[in-house]
Coordinates of C-alpha atoms in Angstrom, one line a residue:
X958 CA 62.5 144.0 40.6
X959 CA 62.0 140.8 42.6
X960 CA 58.2 140.6 42.2
X961 CA 58.6 141.0 38.4
X962 CA 61.2 138.1 38.4
X963 CA 58.8 135.9 40.4
X964 CA 55.9 136.7 38.1
X965 CA 58.0 135.8 35.0
X966 CA 59.2 132.5 36.6
X967 CA 55.6 131.6 37.5
X968 CA 54.3 132.4 34.0
X969 CA 57.2 130.3 32.5
X970 CA 56.2 127.4 34.7
X971 CA 52.5 127.7 33.7
X972 CA 53.4 127.9 30.0
X973 CA 55.7 124.9 30.2
X974 CA 53.0 123.0 32.0
X975 CA 50.6 123.6 29.2
X976 CA 53.2 122.7 26.6
X977 CA 54.1 119.4 28.2
X978 CA 50.9 118.3 30.0
X979 CA 48.1 120.4 28.7
X980 CA 45.6 119.8 25.9
X981 CA 47.4 119.4 22.5
X982 CA 50.7 118.8 24.2
X983 CA 53.9 117.6 22.5
X984 CA 53.3 113.9 23.3
X985 CA 49.9 114.0 21.7
X986 CA 51.4 115.9 18.7
X987 CA 54.0 113.2 18.2
X988 CA 51.4 110.4 18.4
X989 CA 49.3 112.2 15.8
X990 CA 52.4 112.6 13.6
X991 CA 52.9 108.8 13.7
X992 CA 49.3 108.1 12.9
X993 CA 49.4 110.6 10.0
X994 CA 52.5 108.8 8.6
X995 CA 50.8 105.4 8.9
X996 CA 47.7 106.7 7.2
X997 CA 49.8 108.3 4.4
X998 CA 51.6 105.0 3.9
X999 CA 48.3 103.1 3.7
X1000 CA 46.9 105.7 1.3
X1001 CA 49.9 105.3 -1.0
X1002 CA 49.5 101.6 -1.0
X1003 CA 45.8 101.9 -1.9
X1004 CA 46.5 104.5 -4.6
X1005 CA 49.0 102.1 -6.2
X1006 CA 46.4 99.3 -6.1
X1007 CA 43.8 101.7 -7.6
X1008 CA 46.2 102.6 -10.4
X1009 CA 46.8 98.9 -11.2
X1010 CA 43.0 98.3 -11.3
X1011 CA 42.4 101.3 -13.5
X1012 CA 45.1 100.0 -15.9
X1013 CA 43.4 96.6 -16.0
X1014 CA 40.0 98.2 -16.7
X1015 CA 41.4 100.3 -19.5
X1016 CA 43.1 97.3 -21.0
X1017 CA 39.9 95.3 -20.8
X1018 CA 37.9 98.1 -22.4
X1019 CA 40.3 98.7 -25.2
X1020 CA 41.7 95.3 -26.4
X1021 CA 40.2 91.9 -27.0
X1022 CA 43.5 90.1 -26.0
X1023 CA 43.2 91.0 -22.4
X1024 CA 39.5 90.1 -22.4
X1025 CA 40.2 86.8 -24.0
X1026 CA 43.0 86.0 -21.6
X1027 CA 40.8 86.8 -18.6
X1028 CA 38.0 84.6 -20.0
X1029 CA 40.4 81.7 -20.6
X1030 CA 41.9 81.7 -17.1
X1031 CA 39.0 82.7 -15.0
X1032 CA 36.1 81.2 -16.8
X1033 CA 37.8 78.3 -18.7
X1034 CA 36.5 79.4 -22.1
X1035 CA 38.0 78.0 -25.3
X1036 CA 37.6 79.0 -28.9
X1037 CA 35.4 77.1 -31.3
X1038 CA 38.4 75.7 -33.2
X1039 CA 40.3 74.5 -30.1
X1040 CA 40.1 71.2 -28.3
X1041 CA 40.1 71.2 -24.6
X1042 CA 42.0 68.4 -22.7
X1043 CA 41.9 68.0 -19.0
X1044 CA 44.4 65.8 -17.3
X1045 CA 43.6 64.2 -14.0
X1046 CA 46.4 63.2 -11.6

């Protein structure tokens, strides 16, 4: 009975050693979980940005108003019937 008990204790110690200090241990697992959460958060942020860009693209493709607004603000374009005034400070 005693040798069986010693064998069980030794095997428990070996398994605990692998669990806490071996390859793929709990500390590495927790670090990987933290990295995974950070990557998921970054992916969500990028997906939100992508959806906003896709909405802008759809708007530019479908309507002239968005295209005209972007041409006015980014390129400084004016219509033929408008007069452009620039004030210098």
